[in-house]
PDB file of C-alpha atoms in Angstrom:
ATOM      1  CA  UNK A   4      -9.606 -36.493   6.809  1.00 38.00           C
ATOM      2  CA  UNK A   5      -6.171 -38.702   4.432  1.00 38.00           C
ATOM      3  CA  UNK A   6      -3.213 -36.617   4.670  1.00 41.00           C
ATOM      4  CA  UNK A   7      -1.817 -35.956   0.941  1.00 41.00           C
ATOM      5  CA  UNK A   8       1.811 -37.265   1.015  1.00 45.00           C
ATOM      6  CA  UNK A   9       2.886 -34.450  -1.856  1.00 54.00           C
ATOM      7  CA  UNK A  10       5.217 -31.439  -0.912  1.00 62.00           C
ATOM      8  CA  UNK A  11       4.080 -28.211  -0.441  1.00 69.00           C
ATOM      9  CA  UNK A  12       4.756 -25.324  -1.997  1.00 74.00           C
ATOM     10  CA  UNK A  13       7.263 -22.338  -0.249  1.00 81.00           C
ATOM     11  CA  UNK A  14       7.919 -19.359  -1.505  1.00 84.00           C
ATOM     12  CA  UNK A  15      10.796 -16.975   0.086  1.00 88.00           C
ATOM     13  CA  UNK A  16      11.265 -13.281   0.211  1.00 90.00           C
ATOM     14  CA  UNK A  17      14.357 -11.748   1.452  1.00 92.00           C
ATOM     15  CA  UNK A  18      14.562  -8.634   2.503  1.00 94.00           C
ATOM     16  CA  UNK A  19      17.365  -6.412   3.879  1.00 95.00           C
ATOM     17  CA  UNK A  20      16.570  -3.553   5.877  1.00 95.00           C
ATOM     18  CA  UNK A  21      18.930  -1.025   7.491  1.00 95.00           C
ATOM     19  CA  UNK A  22      16.788  -0.479  10.786  1.00 95.00           C
ATOM     20  CA  UNK A  23      18.097  -2.535  13.932  1.00 95.00           C
ATOM     21  CA  UNK A  24      16.910  -6.083  14.706  1.00 97.00           C
ATOM     22  CA  UNK A  25      14.499  -4.930  17.356  1.00 96.00           C
ATOM     23  CA  UNK A  26      12.539  -2.032  15.714  1.00 96.00           C
ATOM     24  CA  UNK A  27      11.933  -4.647  12.776  1.00 96.00           C
ATOM     25  CA  UNK A  28      10.406  -6.790  15.611  1.00 97.00           C
ATOM     26  CA  UNK A  29       7.983  -4.752  16.851  1.00 96.00           C
ATOM     27  CA  UNK A  30       6.617  -4.190  13.207  1.00 96.00           C
ATOM     28  CA  UNK A  31       6.356  -8.070  13.404  1.00 97.00           C
ATOM     29  CA  UNK A  32       4.026  -8.117  15.797  1.00 97.00           C
ATOM     30  CA  UNK A  33       2.842  -4.973  17.184  1.00 95.00           C
ATOM     31  CA  UNK A  34      -0.860  -4.127  15.997  1.00 94.00           C
ATOM     32  CA  UNK A  35      -0.655  -0.729  16.014  1.00 93.00           C
ATOM     33  CA  UNK A  36       2.566  -1.395  13.210  1.00 95.00           C
ATOM     34  CA  UNK A  37       1.032  -4.301  11.656  1.00 95.00           C
ATOM     35  CA  UNK A  38      -1.485  -1.402  11.292  1.00 93.00           C
ATOM     36  CA  UNK A  39       0.140   0.031   9.289  1.00 93.00           C
ATOM     37  CA  UNK A  40       2.018  -2.035   6.620  1.00 93.00           C
ATOM     38  CA  UNK A  41      -0.182  -5.313   6.411  1.00 92.00           C
ATOM     39  CA  UNK A  42      -3.494  -4.763   8.145  1.00 90.00           C
ATOM     40  CA  UNK A  43      -5.343  -4.614  10.816  1.00 93.00           C
ATOM     41  CA  UNK A  44      -6.308  -7.662  13.189  1.00 95.00           C
ATOM     42  CA  UNK A  45      -5.799  -8.372  16.690  1.00 96.00           C
ATOM     43  CA  UNK A  46      -1.954 -10.358  16.278  1.00 97.00           C
ATOM     44  CA  UNK A  47      -0.295 -11.072  20.173  1.00 97.00           C
ATOM     45  CA  UNK A  48       3.509 -12.690  18.942  1.00 97.00           C
ATOM     46  CA  UNK A  49       2.061 -15.400  22.120  1.00 98.00           C
ATOM     47  CA  UNK A  50       2.359 -18.893  21.115  1.00 97.00           C
ATOM     48  CA  UNK A  51      -1.379 -20.443  20.816  1.00 96.00           C
ATOM     49  CA  UNK A  52      -2.923 -16.879  20.269  1.00 97.00           C
ATOM     50  CA  UNK A  53      -5.204 -17.072  17.946  1.00 95.00           C
ATOM     51  CA  UNK A  54      -5.665 -13.920  15.734  1.00 95.00           C
ATOM     52  CA  UNK A  55      -7.399 -11.493  13.082  1.00 93.00           C
ATOM     53  CA  UNK A  56      -6.178  -9.868  10.118  1.00 91.00           C
ATOM     54  CA  UNK A  57      -9.325  -7.678   8.543  1.00 88.00           C
ATOM     55  CA  UNK A  58      -9.292  -6.864   5.073  1.00 77.00           C
ATOM     56  CA  UNK A  59     -11.669  -4.461   3.453  1.00 71.00           C
ATOM     57  CA  UNK A  60     -14.255  -6.593   2.632  1.00 70.00           C
ATOM     58  CA  UNK A  61     -15.551  -7.357  -0.756  1.00 59.00           C
ATOM     59  CA  UNK A  62     -18.552  -9.340  -2.630  1.00 55.00           C
ATOM     60  CA  UNK A  63     -16.874 -13.739  -2.535  1.00 55.00           C
ATOM     61  CA  UNK A  64     -15.053 -12.149   0.943  1.00 62.00           C
ATOM     62  CA  UNK A  65     -15.964 -11.719   3.703  1.00 73.00           C
ATOM     63  CA  UNK A  66     -12.247  -9.434   4.430  1.00 75.00           C
ATOM     64  CA  UNK A  67     -11.460 -12.202   7.069  1.00 83.00           C
ATOM     65  CA  UNK A  68      -7.733 -13.766   7.692  1.00 85.00           C
ATOM     66  CA  UNK A  69      -7.546 -15.865  10.494  1.00 89.00           C
ATOM     67  CA  UNK A  70      -4.152 -17.220  11.905  1.00 91.00           C
ATOM     68  CA  UNK A  71      -2.649 -19.294  14.837  1.00 94.00           C
ATOM     69  CA  UNK A  72       0.869 -17.637  16.225  1.00 97.00           C
ATOM     70  CA  UNK A  73       2.349 -21.695  16.457  1.00 96.00           C
ATOM     71  CA  UNK A  74       6.379 -20.896  17.312  1.00 97.00           C
ATOM     72  CA  UNK A  75       8.002 -16.627  18.949  1.00 98.00           C
ATOM     73  CA  UNK A  76      11.294 -16.814  19.405  1.00 98.00           C
ATOM     74  CA  UNK A  77      11.859 -13.030  20.308  1.00 98.00           C
ATOM     75  CA  UNK A  78      14.215 -11.234  18.561  1.00 98.00           C
ATOM     76  CA  UNK A  79      14.639 -13.778  16.036  1.00 98.00           C
ATOM     77  CA  UNK A  80      11.961 -16.325  14.785  1.00 98.00           C
ATOM     78  CA  UNK A  81       7.989 -15.982  14.834  1.00 98.00           C
ATOM     79  CA  UNK A  82       6.249 -18.363  12.531  1.00 97.00           C
ATOM     80  CA  UNK A  83       1.859 -18.560  12.548  1.00 95.00           C
ATOM     81  CA  UNK A  84      -0.721 -20.622  10.831  1.00 92.00           C
ATOM     82  CA  UNK A  85      -2.904 -18.773   8.192  1.00 88.00           C
ATOM     83  CA  UNK A  86      -6.208 -19.205   6.310  1.00 82.00           C
ATOM     84  CA  UNK A  87      -8.195 -16.828   4.043  1.00 73.00           C
ATOM     85  CA  UNK A  88     -11.068 -18.085   2.061  1.00 62.00           C
ATOM     86  CA  UNK A  89     -10.458 -15.040  -0.467  1.00 51.00           C
ATOM     87  CA  UNK A  90      -8.810 -13.786  -3.740  1.00 46.00           C
ATOM     88  CA  UNK A  91      -6.530 -16.499  -3.569  1.00 46.00           C
ATOM     89  CA  UNK A  92      -7.621 -20.314  -3.288  1.00 44.00           C
ATOM     90  CA  UNK A  93     -10.251 -21.741  -0.997  1.00 50.00           C
ATOM     91  CA  UNK A  94      -9.948 -22.194   2.494  1.00 56.00           C
ATOM     92  CA  UNK A  95      -5.754 -22.397   1.506  1.00 69.00           C
ATOM     93  CA  UNK A  96      -3.166 -23.143   4.459  1.00 80.00           C
ATOM     94  CA  UNK A  97      -0.905 -21.796   5.177  1.00 85.00           C
ATOM     95  CA  UNK A  98       2.021 -21.201   7.278  1.00 91.00           C
ATOM     96  CA  UNK A  99       4.509 -17.745   7.266  1.00 94.00           C
ATOM     97  CA  UNK A 100       7.652 -17.969   9.212  1.00 96.00           C
ATOM     98  CA  UNK A 101       9.832 -14.430   9.476  1.00 97.00           C
ATOM     99  CA  UNK A 102      13.641 -15.029  10.546  1.00 97.00           C
ATOM    100  CA  UNK A 103      15.715 -11.844  11.690  1.00 98.00           C
ATOM    101  CA  UNK A 104      19.345 -11.732  10.828  1.00 97.00           C
ATOM    102  CA  UNK A 105      20.929  -9.155  12.107  1.00 98.00           C
ATOM    103  CA  UNK A 106      23.685  -7.258   9.404  1.00 97.00           C
ATOM    104  CA  UNK A 107      26.549  -4.722   9.822  1.00 97.00           C
ATOM    105  CA  UNK A 108      24.066  -1.756   8.148  1.00 96.00           C
ATOM    106  CA  UNK A 109      20.818  -3.498   9.613  1.00 96.00           C
ATOM    107  CA  UNK A 110      18.775  -6.794   9.579  1.00 96.00           C
ATOM    108  CA  UNK A 111      18.132  -9.133   6.758  1.00 97.00           C
ATOM    109  CA  UNK A 112      14.614 -10.597   7.043  1.00 96.00           C
ATOM    110  CA  UNK A 113      13.737 -14.198   6.372  1.00 95.00           C
ATOM    111  CA  UNK A 114      10.264 -14.346   5.225  1.00 94.00           C
ATOM    112  CA  UNK A 115       8.483 -17.986   4.171  1.00 92.00           C
ATOM    113  CA  UNK A 116       5.111 -19.740   2.879  1.00 89.00           C
ATOM    114  CA  UNK A 117       4.461 -22.904   2.993  1.00 87.00           C
ATOM    115  CA  UNK A 118       1.261 -24.254   1.684  1.00 80.00           C
ATOM    116  CA  UNK A 119       0.101 -27.140  -0.343  1.00 67.00           C
ATOM    117  CA  UNK A 120      -1.287 -27.095  -3.476  1.00 58.00           C
ATOM    118  CA  UNK A 121      -4.815 -26.321  -4.021  1.00 55.00           C
ATOM    119  CA  UNK A 122      -5.202 -28.984  -5.534  1.00 55.00           C
ATOM    120  CA  UNK A 123      -3.471 -31.366  -2.567  1.00 55.00           C
ATOM    121  CA  UNK A 124      -5.946 -29.583  -0.485  1.00 54.00           C
ATOM    122  CA  UNK A 125      -8.782 -31.077   1.024  1.00 51.00           C
ATOM    123  CA  UNK A 126     -12.053 -29.731  -0.005  1.00 47.00           C
ATOM    124  CA  UNK A 127     -10.260 -28.804  -3.540  1.00 46.00           C
ATOM    125  CA  UNK A 128     -13.657 -29.364  -6.273  1.00 42.00           C
ATOM    126  CA  UNK A 129     -11.203 -30.166  -9.885  1.00 41.00           C
ATOM    127  CA  UNK A 130      -9.791 -27.322 -11.908  1.00 42.00           C
ATOM    128  CA  UNK A 131     -13.343 -27.530 -14.456  1.00 39.00           C
ATOM    129  CA  UNK A 132     -14.665 -26.270 -12.088  1.00 39.00           C
ATOM    130  CA  UNK A 133     -12.638 -23.864 -11.182  1.00 44.00           C
ATOM    131  CA  UNK A 134     -12.455 -22.163 -13.764  1.00 47.00           C
ATOM    132  CA  UNK A 135     -15.940 -20.494 -13.862  1.00 48.00           C
ATOM    133  CA  UNK A 136     -16.439 -19.980 -10.769  1.00 49.00           C
ATOM    134  CA  UNK A 137     -13.114 -17.942 -10.739  1.00 51.00           C
ATOM    135  CA  UNK A 138     -14.273 -15.335 -13.646  1.00 55.00           C
ATOM    136  CA  UNK A 139     -18.230 -14.932 -12.089  1.00 51.00           C
ATOM    137  CA  UNK A 140     -17.036 -13.782  -8.193  1.00 53.00           C
ATOM    138  CA  UNK A 141     -13.867 -12.329 -10.765  1.00 53.00           C
ATOM    139  CA  UNK A 142     -16.868 -10.019 -12.212  1.00 51.00           C
ATOM    140  CA  UNK A 143     -18.271  -9.390  -9.872  1.00 51.00           C
ATOM    141  CA  UNK A 144     -15.735  -8.379  -7.520  1.00 52.00           C
ATOM    142  CA  UNK A 145     -14.823  -6.069 -10.237  1.00 48.00           C
ATOM    143  CA  UNK A 146     -18.514  -4.838 -10.948  1.00 48.00           C
ATOM    144  CA  UNK A 147     -18.834  -3.427  -7.464  1.00 50.00           C
ATOM    145  CA  UNK A 148     -15.585  -2.117  -7.488  1.00 49.00           C
ATOM    146  CA  UNK A 149     -16.358   0.112 -10.611  1.00 46.00           C
ATOM    147  CA  UNK A 150     -19.194   1.417  -8.896  1.00 43.00           C
ATOM    148  CA  UNK A 151     -18.015   1.847  -5.967  1.00 36.00           C
TER     149      UNK A 151
ATOM    150  CA  UNK B  37      -4.085   3.670   4.957  1.00 31.00           C
ATOM    151  CA  UNK B  38      -4.468   2.363   1.109  1.00 32.00           C
ATOM    152  CA  UNK B  39      -7.504  -0.350   1.115  1.00 33.00           C
ATOM    153  CA  UNK B  40      -5.634  -1.503  -2.564  1.00 35.00           C
ATOM    154  CA  UNK B  41      -3.378  -4.226  -0.525  1.00 34.00           C
ATOM    155  CA  UNK B  42      -4.664  -7.400  -0.804  1.00 40.00           C
ATOM    156  CA  UNK B  43      -6.123  -7.233  -4.209  1.00 41.00           C
ATOM    157  CA  UNK B  44      -2.254  -6.129  -5.085  1.00 42.00           C
ATOM    158  CA  UNK B  45      -1.532 -10.217  -6.001  1.00 51.00           C
ATOM    159  CA  UNK B  46      -2.768  -9.758  -8.968  1.00 58.00           C
ATOM    160  CA  UNK B  47      -1.313  -7.464 -11.693  1.00 65.00           C
ATOM    161  CA  UNK B  48      -3.378  -4.008 -11.898  1.00 68.00           C
ATOM    162  CA  UNK B  49      -3.003  -5.048 -16.030  1.00 77.00           C
ATOM    163  CA  UNK B  50      -4.572  -8.501 -15.556  1.00 77.00           C
ATOM    164  CA  UNK B  51      -8.398  -7.170 -13.245  1.00 71.00           C
ATOM    165  CA  UNK B  52      -8.921  -4.490 -15.806  1.00 77.00           C
ATOM    166  CA  UNK B  53      -8.937  -6.620 -18.690  1.00 83.00           C
ATOM    167  CA  UNK B  54     -11.523  -8.592 -17.137  1.00 80.00           C
ATOM    168  CA  UNK B  55     -13.433  -5.559 -15.934  1.00 77.00           C
ATOM    169  CA  UNK B  56     -14.949  -6.005 -20.012  1.00 84.00           C
ATOM    170  CA  UNK B  57     -17.928  -8.026 -20.166  1.00 83.00           C
ATOM    171  CA  UNK B  58     -17.095  -8.599 -23.020  1.00 88.00           C
ATOM    172  CA  UNK B  59     -13.383  -9.264 -22.852  1.00 90.00           C
ATOM    173  CA  UNK B  60     -14.086 -12.053 -19.666  1.00 84.00           C
ATOM    174  CA  UNK B  61     -16.666 -13.631 -22.330  1.00 86.00           C
ATOM    175  CA  UNK B  62     -13.888 -14.596 -24.920  1.00 91.00           C
ATOM    176  CA  UNK B  63     -11.945 -15.654 -22.408  1.00 88.00           C
ATOM    177  CA  UNK B  64     -14.755 -18.636 -21.072  1.00 82.00           C
ATOM    178  CA  UNK B  65     -14.729 -18.629 -24.493  1.00 85.00           C
ATOM    179  CA  UNK B  66     -11.301 -19.828 -24.625  1.00 87.00           C
ATOM    180  CA  UNK B  67     -11.036 -21.175 -21.830  1.00 78.00           C
ATOM    181  CA  UNK B  68     -14.138 -23.876 -22.294  1.00 76.00           C
ATOM    182  CA  UNK B  69     -13.563 -24.812 -26.102  1.00 80.00           C
ATOM    183  CA  UNK B  70      -9.970 -24.602 -26.272  1.00 85.00           C
ATOM    184  CA  UNK B  71      -7.912 -22.493 -29.204  1.00 91.00           C
ATOM    185  CA  UNK B  72      -9.758 -20.861 -31.503  1.00 94.00           C
ATOM    186  CA  UNK B  73      -9.353 -18.202 -34.029  1.00 94.00           C
ATOM    187  CA  UNK B  74     -11.396 -14.940 -34.799  1.00 93.00           C
ATOM    188  CA  UNK B  75     -13.702 -15.934 -36.741  1.00 92.00           C
ATOM    189  CA  UNK B  76     -15.244 -18.499 -34.378  1.00 92.00           C
ATOM    190  CA  UNK B  77     -14.284 -16.132 -31.333  1.00 94.00           C
ATOM    191  CA  UNK B  78     -16.591 -12.988 -33.301  1.00 94.00           C
ATOM    192  CA  UNK B  79     -19.216 -15.492 -34.120  1.00 91.00           C
ATOM    193  CA  UNK B  80     -20.463 -15.680 -30.554  1.00 85.00           C
ATOM    194  CA  UNK B  81     -18.753 -12.293 -28.784  1.00 85.00           C
ATOM    195  CA  UNK B  82     -21.889 -10.022 -30.331  1.00 87.00           C
ATOM    196  CA  UNK B  83     -20.131  -7.955 -31.885  1.00 92.00           C
ATOM    197  CA  UNK B  84     -18.242  -6.347 -34.043  1.00 95.00           C
ATOM    198  CA  UNK B  85     -14.407  -8.766 -35.455  1.00 94.00           C
ATOM    199  CA  UNK B  86     -12.689  -5.737 -35.172  1.00 95.00           C
ATOM    200  CA  UNK B  87     -13.675  -5.387 -32.125  1.00 95.00           C
ATOM    201  CA  UNK B  88     -13.037  -8.948 -31.339  1.00 96.00           C
ATOM    202  CA  UNK B  89      -9.433  -8.506 -31.894  1.00 95.00           C
ATOM    203  CA  UNK B  90      -8.972  -5.449 -30.172  1.00 95.00           C
ATOM    204  CA  UNK B  91     -10.276  -7.319 -27.309  1.00 96.00           C
ATOM    205  CA  UNK B  92      -7.645 -10.753 -27.886  1.00 96.00           C
ATOM    206  CA  UNK B  93      -4.649  -8.006 -28.284  1.00 95.00           C
ATOM    207  CA  UNK B  94      -6.077  -6.075 -24.554  1.00 95.00           C
ATOM    208  CA  UNK B  95      -6.132  -9.834 -23.078  1.00 94.00           C
ATOM    209  CA  UNK B  96      -2.847 -10.838 -24.339  1.00 94.00           C
ATOM    210  CA  UNK B  97      -1.300  -7.901 -22.956  1.00 92.00           C
ATOM    211  CA  UNK B  98      -2.081  -8.729 -19.547  1.00 90.00           C
ATOM    212  CA  UNK B  99      -0.996 -12.644 -20.250  1.00 90.00           C
ATOM    213  CA  UNK B 100      -4.367 -13.873 -20.426  1.00 90.00           C
ATOM    214  CA  UNK B 101      -4.202 -15.080 -23.967  1.00 93.00           C
ATOM    215  CA  UNK B 102      -1.678 -16.097 -26.389  1.00 93.00           C
ATOM    216  CA  UNK B 103      -1.673 -16.034 -30.212  1.00 95.00           C
ATOM    217  CA  UNK B 104      -0.560 -18.727 -32.852  1.00 95.00           C
ATOM    218  CA  UNK B 105      -0.306 -16.967 -36.698  1.00 93.00           C
ATOM    219  CA  UNK B 106      -1.216 -20.341 -39.134  1.00 91.00           C
ATOM    220  CA  UNK B 107      -1.003 -18.491 -42.650  1.00 92.00           C
ATOM    221  CA  UNK B 108      -3.684 -15.954 -42.176  1.00 89.00           C
ATOM    222  CA  UNK B 109      -5.110 -16.629 -39.728  1.00 90.00           C
ATOM    223  CA  UNK B 110      -4.255 -16.445 -35.655  1.00 92.00           C
ATOM    224  CA  UNK B 111      -5.089 -18.741 -33.562  1.00 95.00           C
ATOM    225  CA  UNK B 112      -6.117 -18.012 -29.967  1.00 96.00           C
ATOM    226  CA  UNK B 113      -5.554 -19.838 -26.456  1.00 92.00           C
ATOM    227  CA  UNK B 114      -5.902 -18.128 -22.893  1.00 87.00           C
ATOM    228  CA  UNK B 115      -2.492 -18.935 -21.120  1.00 83.00           C
ATOM    229  CA  UNK B 116      -2.380 -20.797 -17.611  1.00 69.00           C
ATOM    230  CA  UNK B 117       0.055 -18.738 -16.433  1.00 70.00           C
ATOM    231  CA  UNK B 118      -2.048 -15.853 -16.916  1.00 75.00           C
ATOM    232  CA  UNK B 119      -4.706 -16.808 -15.156  1.00 70.00           C
ATOM    233  CA  UNK B 120      -2.127 -18.665 -12.553  1.00 63.00           C
ATOM    234  CA  UNK B 121      -2.276 -14.913  -9.501  1.00 59.00           C
ATOM    235  CA  UNK B 122      -5.871 -16.051  -9.555  1.00 58.00           C
ATOM    236  CA  UNK B 123      -5.680 -18.835  -8.414  1.00 58.00           C
ATOM    237  CA  UNK B 124      -2.996 -20.589  -7.543  1.00 65.00           C
ATOM    238  CA  UNK B 125      -1.989 -18.722  -3.737  1.00 71.00           C
ATOM    239  CA  UNK B 126       2.036 -18.192  -4.748  1.00 72.00           C
ATOM    240  CA  UNK B 127       1.729 -15.293  -7.233  1.00 66.00           C
ATOM    241  CA  UNK B 128      -0.729 -14.115  -5.611  1.00 68.00           C
ATOM    242  CA  UNK B 129       1.457 -13.631  -2.117  1.00 78.00           C
ATOM    243  CA  UNK B 130       4.966 -13.313  -3.563  1.00 77.00           C
ATOM    244  CA  UNK B 131       3.258  -9.968  -5.070  1.00 72.00           C
ATOM    245  CA  UNK B 132       1.574  -9.515  -1.864  1.00 78.00           C
ATOM    246  CA  UNK B 133       4.709 -10.147   0.863  1.00 88.00           C
ATOM    247  CA  UNK B 134       6.434  -7.763  -1.851  1.00 85.00           C
ATOM    248  CA  UNK B 135       3.422  -4.852  -1.404  1.00 83.00           C
ATOM    249  CA  UNK B 136       3.649  -5.245   2.297  1.00 90.00           C
ATOM    250  CA  UNK B 137       7.734  -5.594   2.764  1.00 94.00           C
ATOM    251  CA  UNK B 138       7.846  -2.700   0.921  1.00 92.00           C
ATOM    252  CA  UNK B 139       4.918  -0.467   3.522  1.00 93.00           C
ATOM    253  CA  UNK B 140       6.811  -2.076   5.982  1.00 96.00           C
ATOM    254  CA  UNK B 141       9.943  -0.176   4.959  1.00 95.00           C
ATOM    255  CA  UNK B 142       7.940   3.377   4.869  1.00 94.00           C
ATOM    256  CA  UNK B 143       6.867   2.760   8.328  1.00 95.00           C
ATOM    257  CA  UNK B 144      10.132   1.572  10.023  1.00 96.00           C
ATOM    258  CA  UNK B 145      11.250   5.115   8.679  1.00 94.00           C
ATOM    259  CA  UNK B 146       8.965   7.117  10.129  1.00 91.00           C
ATOM    260  CA  UNK B 147       8.848   4.758  14.422  1.00 87.00           C
ATOM    261  CA  UNK B 148      11.212   5.330  16.584  1.00 75.00           C
ATOM    262  CA  UNK B 149      14.507   3.148  16.819  1.00 66.00           C
TER     263      UNK B 149
END
């Protein structure tokens, strides 16, 4: 596999919550809480644990997001890799980093997600193929929704 | 729990505008053929020009096409920015996480400290 020397792209979202760090950490790491705000699955905050999160299946996707926990610093930092083939481009692997910082009012939570652009992924097929393919898949997803 | 959540990365308007097969066809023509005027699109669409204009209005509202008036003619082109959440993980996940964090806020209020 060739490694592309291009910069990955990142999302960065910061949000403050009026709740203490321990509660936020629980919400990020306990499966029954994750199921309420993120997705149900078998996540565990253990380095090396491979997990699956399950979204409802769609015609073009079995609904699975698979991942691997990379780093756990309890109450401070949680890092995992995620891979989903579905509504976002095929086979995008991203790394999600959660950072928690206590504040006077609660917790500052920072989310960073980093990944390569689709065209820098090794299995990218090319823009001229992508557009019609996505519209077709989208159409079938919408058609399934309309009839559901 | 609402199962709309994974699709919330794409604005509802975009999905709604693409739910109609004639509109999808118009957008595909613009993607493949580049900028075209309403008459050219009507010739391929199999519906009246008024209907094509209406569809173009919906697509424009959803940010999927742009228009360029030139004299009495209006030219339309697909807007790659509008489609980017569908093919761009950044657009998708930005909105996905914002919605998830809203949901986290609600969940935190419910659970014991």
